Coordinates of N, CA and C in Angstrom, one line a residue:
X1 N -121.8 -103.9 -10.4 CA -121.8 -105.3 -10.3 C -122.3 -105.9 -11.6
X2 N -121.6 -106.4 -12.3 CA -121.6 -107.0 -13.5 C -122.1 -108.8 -13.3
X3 N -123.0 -109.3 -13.8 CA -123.5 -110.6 -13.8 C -123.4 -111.3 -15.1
X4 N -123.0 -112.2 -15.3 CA -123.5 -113.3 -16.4 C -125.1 -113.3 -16.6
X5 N -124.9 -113.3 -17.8 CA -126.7 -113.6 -18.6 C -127.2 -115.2 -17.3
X6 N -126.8 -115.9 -17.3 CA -127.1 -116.9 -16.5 C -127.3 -117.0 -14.7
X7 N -126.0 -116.2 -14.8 CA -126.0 -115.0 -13.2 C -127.4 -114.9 -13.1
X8 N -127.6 -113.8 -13.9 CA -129.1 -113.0 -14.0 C -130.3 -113.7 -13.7
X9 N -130.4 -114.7 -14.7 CA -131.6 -115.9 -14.4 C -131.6 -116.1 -13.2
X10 N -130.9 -116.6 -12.5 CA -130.9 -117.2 -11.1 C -130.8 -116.4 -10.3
X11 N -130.4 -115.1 -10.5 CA -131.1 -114.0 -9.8 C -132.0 -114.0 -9.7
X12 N -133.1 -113.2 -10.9 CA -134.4 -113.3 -10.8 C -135.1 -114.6 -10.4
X13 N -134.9 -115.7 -10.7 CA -135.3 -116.3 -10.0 C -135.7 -116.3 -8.4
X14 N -134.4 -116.4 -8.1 CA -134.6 -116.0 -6.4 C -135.7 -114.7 -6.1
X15 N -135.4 -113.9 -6.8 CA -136.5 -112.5 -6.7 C -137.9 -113.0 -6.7
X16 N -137.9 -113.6 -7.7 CA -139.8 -114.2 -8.6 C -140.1 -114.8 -7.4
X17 N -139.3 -115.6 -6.5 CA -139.6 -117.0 -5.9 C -140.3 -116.4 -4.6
X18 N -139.4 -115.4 -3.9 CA -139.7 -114.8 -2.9 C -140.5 -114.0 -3.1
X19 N -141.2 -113.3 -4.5 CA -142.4 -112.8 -4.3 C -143.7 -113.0 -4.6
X20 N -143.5 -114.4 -4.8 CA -144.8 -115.1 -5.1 C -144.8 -116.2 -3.8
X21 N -143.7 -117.0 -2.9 CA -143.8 -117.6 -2.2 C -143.8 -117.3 -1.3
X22 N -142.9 -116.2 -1.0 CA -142.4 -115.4 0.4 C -141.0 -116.1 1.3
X23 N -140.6 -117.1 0.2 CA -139.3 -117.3 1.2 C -138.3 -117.8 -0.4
X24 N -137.1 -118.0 -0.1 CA -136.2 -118.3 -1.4 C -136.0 -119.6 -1.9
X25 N -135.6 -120.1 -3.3 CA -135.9 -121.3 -3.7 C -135.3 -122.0 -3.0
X26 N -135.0 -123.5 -3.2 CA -133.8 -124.1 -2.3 C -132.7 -124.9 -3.7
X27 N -131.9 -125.0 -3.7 CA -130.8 -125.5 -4.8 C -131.5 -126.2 -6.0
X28 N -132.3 -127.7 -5.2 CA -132.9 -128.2 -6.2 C -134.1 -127.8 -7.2
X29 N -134.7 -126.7 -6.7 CA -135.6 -125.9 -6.9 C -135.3 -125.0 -8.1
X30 N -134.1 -124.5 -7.8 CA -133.5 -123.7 -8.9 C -133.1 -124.5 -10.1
X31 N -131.9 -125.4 -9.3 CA -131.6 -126.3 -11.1 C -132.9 -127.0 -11.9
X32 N -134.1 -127.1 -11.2 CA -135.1 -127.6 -12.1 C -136.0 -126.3 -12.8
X33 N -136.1 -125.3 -12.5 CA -136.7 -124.1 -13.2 C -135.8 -123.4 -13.9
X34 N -134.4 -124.2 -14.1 CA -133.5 -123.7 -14.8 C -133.4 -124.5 -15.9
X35 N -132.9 -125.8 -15.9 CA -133.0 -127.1 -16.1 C -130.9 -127.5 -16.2
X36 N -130.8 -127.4 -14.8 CA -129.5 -127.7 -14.6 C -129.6 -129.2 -14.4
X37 N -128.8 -129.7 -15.2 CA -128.6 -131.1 -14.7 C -128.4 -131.5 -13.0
X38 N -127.7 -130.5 -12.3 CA -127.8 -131.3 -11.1 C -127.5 -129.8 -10.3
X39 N -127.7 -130.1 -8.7 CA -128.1 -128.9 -7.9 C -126.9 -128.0 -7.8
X40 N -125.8 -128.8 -8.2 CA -123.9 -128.5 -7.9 C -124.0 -127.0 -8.9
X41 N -124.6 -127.4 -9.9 CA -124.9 -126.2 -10.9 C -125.4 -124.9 -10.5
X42 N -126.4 -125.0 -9.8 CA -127.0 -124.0 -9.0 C -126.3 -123.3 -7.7
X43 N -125.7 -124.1 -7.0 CA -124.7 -124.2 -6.0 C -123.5 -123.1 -6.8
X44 N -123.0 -123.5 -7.1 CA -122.1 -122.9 -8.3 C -122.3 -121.2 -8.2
X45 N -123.3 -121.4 -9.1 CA -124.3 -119.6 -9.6 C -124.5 -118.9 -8.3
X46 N -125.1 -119.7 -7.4 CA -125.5 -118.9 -6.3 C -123.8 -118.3 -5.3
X47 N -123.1 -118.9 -5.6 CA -122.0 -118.8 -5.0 C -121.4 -117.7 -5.1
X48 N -121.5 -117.8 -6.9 CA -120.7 -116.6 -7.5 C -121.4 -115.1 -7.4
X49 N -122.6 -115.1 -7.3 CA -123.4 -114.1 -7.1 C -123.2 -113.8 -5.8
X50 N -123.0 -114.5 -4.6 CA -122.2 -114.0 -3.1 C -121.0 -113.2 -3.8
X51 N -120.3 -114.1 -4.2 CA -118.8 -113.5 -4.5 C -119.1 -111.6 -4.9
X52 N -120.4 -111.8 -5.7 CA -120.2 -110.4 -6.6 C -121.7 -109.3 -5.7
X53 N -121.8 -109.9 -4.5 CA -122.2 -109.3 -3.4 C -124.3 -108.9 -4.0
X54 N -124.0 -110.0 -4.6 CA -125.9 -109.8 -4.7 C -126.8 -110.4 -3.9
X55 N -126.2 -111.6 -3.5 CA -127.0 -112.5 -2.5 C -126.4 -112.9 -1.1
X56 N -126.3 -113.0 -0.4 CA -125.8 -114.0 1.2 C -126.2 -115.2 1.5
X57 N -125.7 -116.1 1.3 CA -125.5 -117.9 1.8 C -125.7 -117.9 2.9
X58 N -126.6 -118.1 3.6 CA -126.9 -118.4 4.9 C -126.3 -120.0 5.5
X59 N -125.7 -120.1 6.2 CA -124.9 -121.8 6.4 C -126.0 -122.6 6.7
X60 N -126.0 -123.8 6.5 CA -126.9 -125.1 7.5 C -128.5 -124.5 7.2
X61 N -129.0 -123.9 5.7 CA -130.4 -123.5 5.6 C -130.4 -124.3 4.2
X62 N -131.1 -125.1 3.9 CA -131.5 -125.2 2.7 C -132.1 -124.3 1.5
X63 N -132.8 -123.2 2.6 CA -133.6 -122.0 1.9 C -132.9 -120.8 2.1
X64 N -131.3 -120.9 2.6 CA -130.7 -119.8 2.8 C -130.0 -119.1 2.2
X65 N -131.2 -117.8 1.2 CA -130.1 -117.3 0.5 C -131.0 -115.8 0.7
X66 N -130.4 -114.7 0.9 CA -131.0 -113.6 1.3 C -130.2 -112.7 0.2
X67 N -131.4 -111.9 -0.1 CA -131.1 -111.0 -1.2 C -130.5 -109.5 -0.6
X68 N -129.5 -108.7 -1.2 CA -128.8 -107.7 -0.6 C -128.6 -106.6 -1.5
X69 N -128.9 -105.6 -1.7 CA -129.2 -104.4 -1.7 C -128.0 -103.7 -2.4
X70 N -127.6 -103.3 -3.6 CA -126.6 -102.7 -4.0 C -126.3 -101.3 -3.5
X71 N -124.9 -100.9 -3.1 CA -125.2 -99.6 -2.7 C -124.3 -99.4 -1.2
X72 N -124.1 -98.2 -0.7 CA -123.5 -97.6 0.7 C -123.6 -99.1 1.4
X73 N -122.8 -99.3 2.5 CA -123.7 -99.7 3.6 C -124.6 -99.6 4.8
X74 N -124.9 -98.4 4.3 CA -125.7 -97.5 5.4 C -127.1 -97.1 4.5
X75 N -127.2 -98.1 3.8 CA -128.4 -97.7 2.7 C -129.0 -99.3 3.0
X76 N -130.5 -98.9 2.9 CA -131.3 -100.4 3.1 C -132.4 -99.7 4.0
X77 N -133.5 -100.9 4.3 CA -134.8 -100.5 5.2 C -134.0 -100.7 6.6
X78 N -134.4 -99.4 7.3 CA -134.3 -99.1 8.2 C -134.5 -100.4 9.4
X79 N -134.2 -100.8 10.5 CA -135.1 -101.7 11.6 C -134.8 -100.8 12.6
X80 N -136.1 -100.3 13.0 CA -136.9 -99.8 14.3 C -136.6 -100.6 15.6
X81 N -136.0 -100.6 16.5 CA -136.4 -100.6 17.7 C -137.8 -100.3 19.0
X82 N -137.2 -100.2 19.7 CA -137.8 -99.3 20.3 C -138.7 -97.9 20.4
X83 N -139.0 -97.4 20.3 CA -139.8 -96.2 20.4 C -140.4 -95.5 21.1
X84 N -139.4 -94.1 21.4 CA -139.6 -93.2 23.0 C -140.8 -92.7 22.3
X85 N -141.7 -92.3 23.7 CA -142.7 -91.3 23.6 C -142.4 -90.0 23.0
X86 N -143.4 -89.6 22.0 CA -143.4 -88.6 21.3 C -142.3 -88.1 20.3
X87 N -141.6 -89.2 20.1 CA -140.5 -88.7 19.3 C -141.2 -89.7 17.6
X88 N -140.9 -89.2 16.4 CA -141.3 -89.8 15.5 C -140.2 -91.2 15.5
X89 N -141.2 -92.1 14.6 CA -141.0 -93.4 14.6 C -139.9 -93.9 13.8
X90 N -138.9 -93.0 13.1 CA -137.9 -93.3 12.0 C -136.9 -92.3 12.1
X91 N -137.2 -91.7 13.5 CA -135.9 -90.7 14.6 C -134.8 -91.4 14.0
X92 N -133.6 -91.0 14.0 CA -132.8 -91.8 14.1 C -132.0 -93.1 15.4
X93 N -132.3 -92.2 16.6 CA -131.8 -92.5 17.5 C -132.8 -94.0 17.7
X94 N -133.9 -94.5 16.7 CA -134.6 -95.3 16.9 C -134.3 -96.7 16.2
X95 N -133.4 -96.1 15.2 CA -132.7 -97.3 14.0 C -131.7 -98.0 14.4
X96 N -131.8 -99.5 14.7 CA -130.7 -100.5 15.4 C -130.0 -100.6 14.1
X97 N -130.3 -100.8 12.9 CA -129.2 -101.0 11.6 C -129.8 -101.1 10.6
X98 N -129.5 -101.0 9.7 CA -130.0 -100.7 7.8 C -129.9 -102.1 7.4
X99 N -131.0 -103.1 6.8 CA -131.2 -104.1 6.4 C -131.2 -104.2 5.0
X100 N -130.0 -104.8 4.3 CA -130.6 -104.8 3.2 C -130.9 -105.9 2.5
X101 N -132.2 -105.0 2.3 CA -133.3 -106.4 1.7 C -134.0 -105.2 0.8
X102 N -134.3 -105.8 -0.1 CA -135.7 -105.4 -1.1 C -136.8 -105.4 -0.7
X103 N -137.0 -103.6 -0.8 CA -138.3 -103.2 -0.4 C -139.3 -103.4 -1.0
X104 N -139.2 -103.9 -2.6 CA -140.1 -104.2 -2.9 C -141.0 -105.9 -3.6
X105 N -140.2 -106.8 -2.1 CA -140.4 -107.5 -1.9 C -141.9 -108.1 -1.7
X106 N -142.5 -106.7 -0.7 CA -143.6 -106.4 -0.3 C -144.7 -105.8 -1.0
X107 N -146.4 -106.3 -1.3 CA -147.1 -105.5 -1.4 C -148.1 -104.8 -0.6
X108 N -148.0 -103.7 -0.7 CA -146.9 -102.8 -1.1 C -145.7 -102.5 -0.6
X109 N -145.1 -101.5 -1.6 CA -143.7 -101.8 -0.6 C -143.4 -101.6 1.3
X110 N -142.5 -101.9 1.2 CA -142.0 -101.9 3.0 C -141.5 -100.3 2.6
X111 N -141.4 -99.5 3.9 CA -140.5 -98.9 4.1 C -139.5 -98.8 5.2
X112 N -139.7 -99.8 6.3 CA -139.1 -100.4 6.9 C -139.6 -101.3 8.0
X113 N -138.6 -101.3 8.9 CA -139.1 -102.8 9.5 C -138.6 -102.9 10.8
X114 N -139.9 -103.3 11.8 CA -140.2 -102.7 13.0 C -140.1 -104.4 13.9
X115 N -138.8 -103.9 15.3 CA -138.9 -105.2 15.5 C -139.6 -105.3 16.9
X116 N -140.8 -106.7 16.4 CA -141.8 -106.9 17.7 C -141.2 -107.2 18.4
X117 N -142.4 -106.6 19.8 CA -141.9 -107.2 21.0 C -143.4 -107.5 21.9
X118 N -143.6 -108.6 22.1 CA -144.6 -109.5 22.5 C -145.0 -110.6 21.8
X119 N -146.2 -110.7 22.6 CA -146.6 -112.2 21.6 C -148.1 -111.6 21.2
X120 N -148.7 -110.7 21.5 CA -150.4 -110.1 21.1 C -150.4 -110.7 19.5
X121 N -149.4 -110.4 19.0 CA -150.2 -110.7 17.3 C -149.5 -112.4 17.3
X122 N -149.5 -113.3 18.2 CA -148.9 -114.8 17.7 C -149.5 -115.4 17.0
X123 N -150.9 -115.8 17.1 CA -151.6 -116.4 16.0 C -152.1 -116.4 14.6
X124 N -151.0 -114.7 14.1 CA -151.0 -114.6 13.0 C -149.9 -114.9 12.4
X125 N -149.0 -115.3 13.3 CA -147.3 -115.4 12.5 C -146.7 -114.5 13.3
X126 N -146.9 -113.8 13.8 CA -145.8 -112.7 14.0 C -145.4 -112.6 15.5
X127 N -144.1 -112.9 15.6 CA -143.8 -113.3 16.8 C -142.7 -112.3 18.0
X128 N -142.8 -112.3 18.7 CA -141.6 -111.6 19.4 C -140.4 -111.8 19.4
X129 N -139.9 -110.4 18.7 CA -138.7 -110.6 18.0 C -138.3 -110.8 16.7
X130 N -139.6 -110.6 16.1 CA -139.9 -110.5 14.6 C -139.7 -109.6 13.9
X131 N -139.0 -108.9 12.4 CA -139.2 -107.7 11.9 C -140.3 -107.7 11.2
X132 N -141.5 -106.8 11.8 CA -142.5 -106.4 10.5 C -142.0 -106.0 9.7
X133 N -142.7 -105.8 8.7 CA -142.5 -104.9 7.7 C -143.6 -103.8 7.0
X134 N -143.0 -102.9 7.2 CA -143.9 -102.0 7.3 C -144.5 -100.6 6.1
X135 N -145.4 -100.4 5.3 CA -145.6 -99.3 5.0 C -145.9 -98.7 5.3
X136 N -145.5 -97.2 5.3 CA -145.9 -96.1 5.4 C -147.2 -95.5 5.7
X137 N -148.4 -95.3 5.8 CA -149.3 -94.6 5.5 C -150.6 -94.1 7.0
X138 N -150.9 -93.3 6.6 CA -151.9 -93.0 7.9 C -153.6 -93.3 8.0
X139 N -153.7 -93.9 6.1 CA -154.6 -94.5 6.5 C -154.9 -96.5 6.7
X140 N -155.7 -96.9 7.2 CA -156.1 -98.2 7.5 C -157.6 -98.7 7.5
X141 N -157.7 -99.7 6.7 CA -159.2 -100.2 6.7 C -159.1 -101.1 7.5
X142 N -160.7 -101.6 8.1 CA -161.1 -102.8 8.7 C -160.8 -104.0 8.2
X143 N -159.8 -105.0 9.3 CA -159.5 -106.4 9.3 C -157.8 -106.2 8.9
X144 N -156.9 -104.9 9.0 CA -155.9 -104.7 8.0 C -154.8 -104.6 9.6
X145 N -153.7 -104.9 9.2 CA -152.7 -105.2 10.9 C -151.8 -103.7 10.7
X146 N -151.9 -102.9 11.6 CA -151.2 -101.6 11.9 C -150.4 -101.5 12.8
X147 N -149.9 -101.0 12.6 CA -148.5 -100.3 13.4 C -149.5 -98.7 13.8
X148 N -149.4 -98.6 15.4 CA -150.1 -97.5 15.6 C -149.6 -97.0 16.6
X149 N -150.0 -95.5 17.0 CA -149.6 -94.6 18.5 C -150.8 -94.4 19.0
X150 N -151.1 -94.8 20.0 CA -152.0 -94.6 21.0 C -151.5 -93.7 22.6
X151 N -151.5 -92.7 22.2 CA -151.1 -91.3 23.6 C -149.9 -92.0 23.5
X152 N -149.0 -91.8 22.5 CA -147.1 -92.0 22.3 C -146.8 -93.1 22.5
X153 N -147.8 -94.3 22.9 CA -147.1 -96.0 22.4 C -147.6 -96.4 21.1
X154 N -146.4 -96.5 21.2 CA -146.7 -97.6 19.4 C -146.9 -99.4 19.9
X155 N -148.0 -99.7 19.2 CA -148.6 -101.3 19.1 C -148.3 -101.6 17.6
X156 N -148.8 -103.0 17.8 CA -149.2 -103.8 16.0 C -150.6 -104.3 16.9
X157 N -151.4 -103.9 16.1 CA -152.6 -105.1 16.0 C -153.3 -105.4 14.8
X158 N -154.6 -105.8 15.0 CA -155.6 -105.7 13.7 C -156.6 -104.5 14.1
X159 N -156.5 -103.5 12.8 CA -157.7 -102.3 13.4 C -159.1 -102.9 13.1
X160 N -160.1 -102.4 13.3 CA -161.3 -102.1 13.4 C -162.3 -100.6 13.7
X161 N -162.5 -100.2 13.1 CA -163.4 -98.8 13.0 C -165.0 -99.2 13.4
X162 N -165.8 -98.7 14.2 CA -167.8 -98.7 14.3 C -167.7 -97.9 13.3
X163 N -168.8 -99.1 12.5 CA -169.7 -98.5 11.4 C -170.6 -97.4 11.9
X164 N -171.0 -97.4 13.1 CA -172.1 -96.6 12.9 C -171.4 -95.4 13.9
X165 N -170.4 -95.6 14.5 CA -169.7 -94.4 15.6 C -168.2 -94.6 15.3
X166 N -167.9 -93.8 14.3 CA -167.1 -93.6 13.6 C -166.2 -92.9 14.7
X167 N -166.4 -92.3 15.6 CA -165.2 -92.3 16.6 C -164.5 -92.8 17.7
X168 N -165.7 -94.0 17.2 CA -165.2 -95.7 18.2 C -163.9 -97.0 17.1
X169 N -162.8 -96.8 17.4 CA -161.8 -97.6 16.9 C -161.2 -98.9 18.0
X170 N -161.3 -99.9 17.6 CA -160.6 -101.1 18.8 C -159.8 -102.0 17.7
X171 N -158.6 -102.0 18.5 CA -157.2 -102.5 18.1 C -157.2 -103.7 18.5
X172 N -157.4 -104.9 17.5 CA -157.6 -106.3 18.0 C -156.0 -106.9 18.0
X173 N -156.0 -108.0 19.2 CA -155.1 -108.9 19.1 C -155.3 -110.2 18.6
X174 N -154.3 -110.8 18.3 CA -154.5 -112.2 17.7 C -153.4 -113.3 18.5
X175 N -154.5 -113.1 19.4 CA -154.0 -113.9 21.0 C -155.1 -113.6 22.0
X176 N -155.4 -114.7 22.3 CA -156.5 -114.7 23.5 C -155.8 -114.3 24.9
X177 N -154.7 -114.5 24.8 CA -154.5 -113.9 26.6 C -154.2 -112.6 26.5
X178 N -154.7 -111.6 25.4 CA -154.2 -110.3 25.6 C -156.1 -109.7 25.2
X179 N -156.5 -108.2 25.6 CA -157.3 -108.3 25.6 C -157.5 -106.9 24.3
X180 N -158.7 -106.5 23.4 CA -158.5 -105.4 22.9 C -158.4 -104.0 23.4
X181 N -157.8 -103.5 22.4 CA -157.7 -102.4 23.3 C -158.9 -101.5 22.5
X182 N -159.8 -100.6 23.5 CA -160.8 -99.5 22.9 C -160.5 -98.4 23.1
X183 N -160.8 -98.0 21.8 CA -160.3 -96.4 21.8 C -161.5 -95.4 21.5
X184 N -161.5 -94.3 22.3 CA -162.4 -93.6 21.8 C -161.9 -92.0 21.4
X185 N -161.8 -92.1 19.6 CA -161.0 -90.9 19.6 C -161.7 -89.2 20.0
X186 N -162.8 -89.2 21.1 CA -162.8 -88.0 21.5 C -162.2 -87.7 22.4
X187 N -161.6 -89.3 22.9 CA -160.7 -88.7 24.2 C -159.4 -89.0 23.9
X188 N -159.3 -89.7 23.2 CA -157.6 -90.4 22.7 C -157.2 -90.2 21.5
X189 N -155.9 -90.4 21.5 CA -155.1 -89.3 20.4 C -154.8 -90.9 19.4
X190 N -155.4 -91.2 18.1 CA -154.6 -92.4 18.0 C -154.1 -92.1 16.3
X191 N -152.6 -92.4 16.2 CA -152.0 -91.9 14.8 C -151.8 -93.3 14.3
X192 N -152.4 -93.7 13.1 CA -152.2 -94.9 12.0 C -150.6 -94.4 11.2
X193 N -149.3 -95.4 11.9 CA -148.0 -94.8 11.6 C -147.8 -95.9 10.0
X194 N -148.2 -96.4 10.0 CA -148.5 -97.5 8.9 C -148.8 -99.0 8.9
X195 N -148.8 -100.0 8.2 CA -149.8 -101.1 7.7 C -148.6 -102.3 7.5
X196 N -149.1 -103.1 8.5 CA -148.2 -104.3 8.2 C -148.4 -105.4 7.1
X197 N -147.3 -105.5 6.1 CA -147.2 -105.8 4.9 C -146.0 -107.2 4.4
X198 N -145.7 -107.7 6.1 CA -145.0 -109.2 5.9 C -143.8 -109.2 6.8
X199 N -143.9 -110.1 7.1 CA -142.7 -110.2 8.3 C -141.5 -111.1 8.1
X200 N -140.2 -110.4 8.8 CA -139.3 -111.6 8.4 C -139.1 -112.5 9.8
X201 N -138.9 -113.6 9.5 CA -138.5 -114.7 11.1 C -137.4 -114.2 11.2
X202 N -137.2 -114.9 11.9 CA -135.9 -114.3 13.1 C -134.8 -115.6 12.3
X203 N -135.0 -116.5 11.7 CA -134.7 -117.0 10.9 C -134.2 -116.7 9.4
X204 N -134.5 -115.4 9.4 CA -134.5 -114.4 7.7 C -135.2 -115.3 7.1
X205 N -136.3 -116.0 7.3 CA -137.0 -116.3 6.4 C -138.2 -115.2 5.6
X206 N -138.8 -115.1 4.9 CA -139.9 -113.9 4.6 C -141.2 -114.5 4.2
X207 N -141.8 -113.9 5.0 CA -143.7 -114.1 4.6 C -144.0 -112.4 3.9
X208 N -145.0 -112.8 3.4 CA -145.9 -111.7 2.8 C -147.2 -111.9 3.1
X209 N -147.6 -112.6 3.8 CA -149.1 -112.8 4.1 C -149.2 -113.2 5.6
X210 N -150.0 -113.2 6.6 CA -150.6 -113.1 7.7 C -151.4 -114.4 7.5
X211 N -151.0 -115.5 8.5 CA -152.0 -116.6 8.2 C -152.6 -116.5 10.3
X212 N -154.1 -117.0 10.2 CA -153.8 -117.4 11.3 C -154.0 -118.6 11.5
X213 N -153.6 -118.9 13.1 CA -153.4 -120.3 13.5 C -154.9 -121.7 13.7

């Protein structure tokens, strides 16, 4: 994929924009950090960059431009489903389709992206039917939102570890009609599958941060 020097700009732009703001510029936004005379200009660039498969125009969005992934089409962050007991979390039989989007959108990066179901974390943003986005890792500090297995279910909440009984862990929700869950790992098996790191709406819009309500 070959771009104009000017292409480029307005690329990166959109890139900078989403990782400092968490969602994409909007026309007029661009032609002024560019210094296009008028938005038609921008309109324009962004178009041609569809044409040459770097971005997707989303219709009837002001903020609708989603960034796409050069490469196969079977390449991109995975989205998760579902998740049978005992089987790992990036099975295949677990992957609804290959998103592509820039992984490293996120800090830190995503490695893919898990789609909720409930409403336990609503008052943080994250809604049912939302893609987290997810890294990797098995460890998690206190106040930090996880993706976890608890005896072969996978949740999202916010962890918490006892300071002083380190084998007391409770998995907070961010929603009052759901209740915490307590764990006590001498009796329960619980695996930190990784750390939620920004979600997209169902809107393809993109957050990077957790606000609550």
């Amino acid at each position: 994929m070959k771009l104009t020097p000017r292409q480029t700009e307005v690329l990166e732009l959109v890139r900078s924009h989403l990782e400092v703001t968490g969602f994409p510029p909007t026309r007029a936004e661009i032609a002024e950090a560019l210094g296009f005379r008028s938005v038609n200009a921008a309109e324009e660039h962004l178009r041609a960059l569809a044409k040459k498969g770097a971005i997707e125009l989303l219709k009837g969005r002001s903020r609708g431009i989603r960034l796409l992934l050069p490469g196969k089409p079977d390449e991109g962050m995975p989205v998760v489903g579902r998740v049978a007991a005992g089987s790992p979390i990036l099975a295949e039989e677990h992957i609804e389709e290959r998103y592509p989007f820039s992984r490293e959108l996120f800090h830190p990066p995503a490695d893919y992206l898990l789609r909720v179901s409930g409403a336990s974390m609503r008052d943080v943003g994250i809604m049912d039917g939302d893609l987290l986005a997810v890294h990797r890792t098995s460890e998690a500090h206190n106040g930090q939102i996880v993706v976890a297995r608890l005896d072969d279910e996978v949740t999202v909440k916010r962890f918490h570890r006892d300071a002083l009984h380190r084998h007391l862990v409770v998995l907070l929700p961010e929603n009052d009609d759901f209740e915490p869950i307590r764990v006590d790992l001498r009796e329960q098996h619980l695996v930190i599958e990784g750390l939620g790191v920004g979600v997209l709406r169902q809107e393809l819009e993109v957050s990077n941060r957790f606000r609550r309500t």
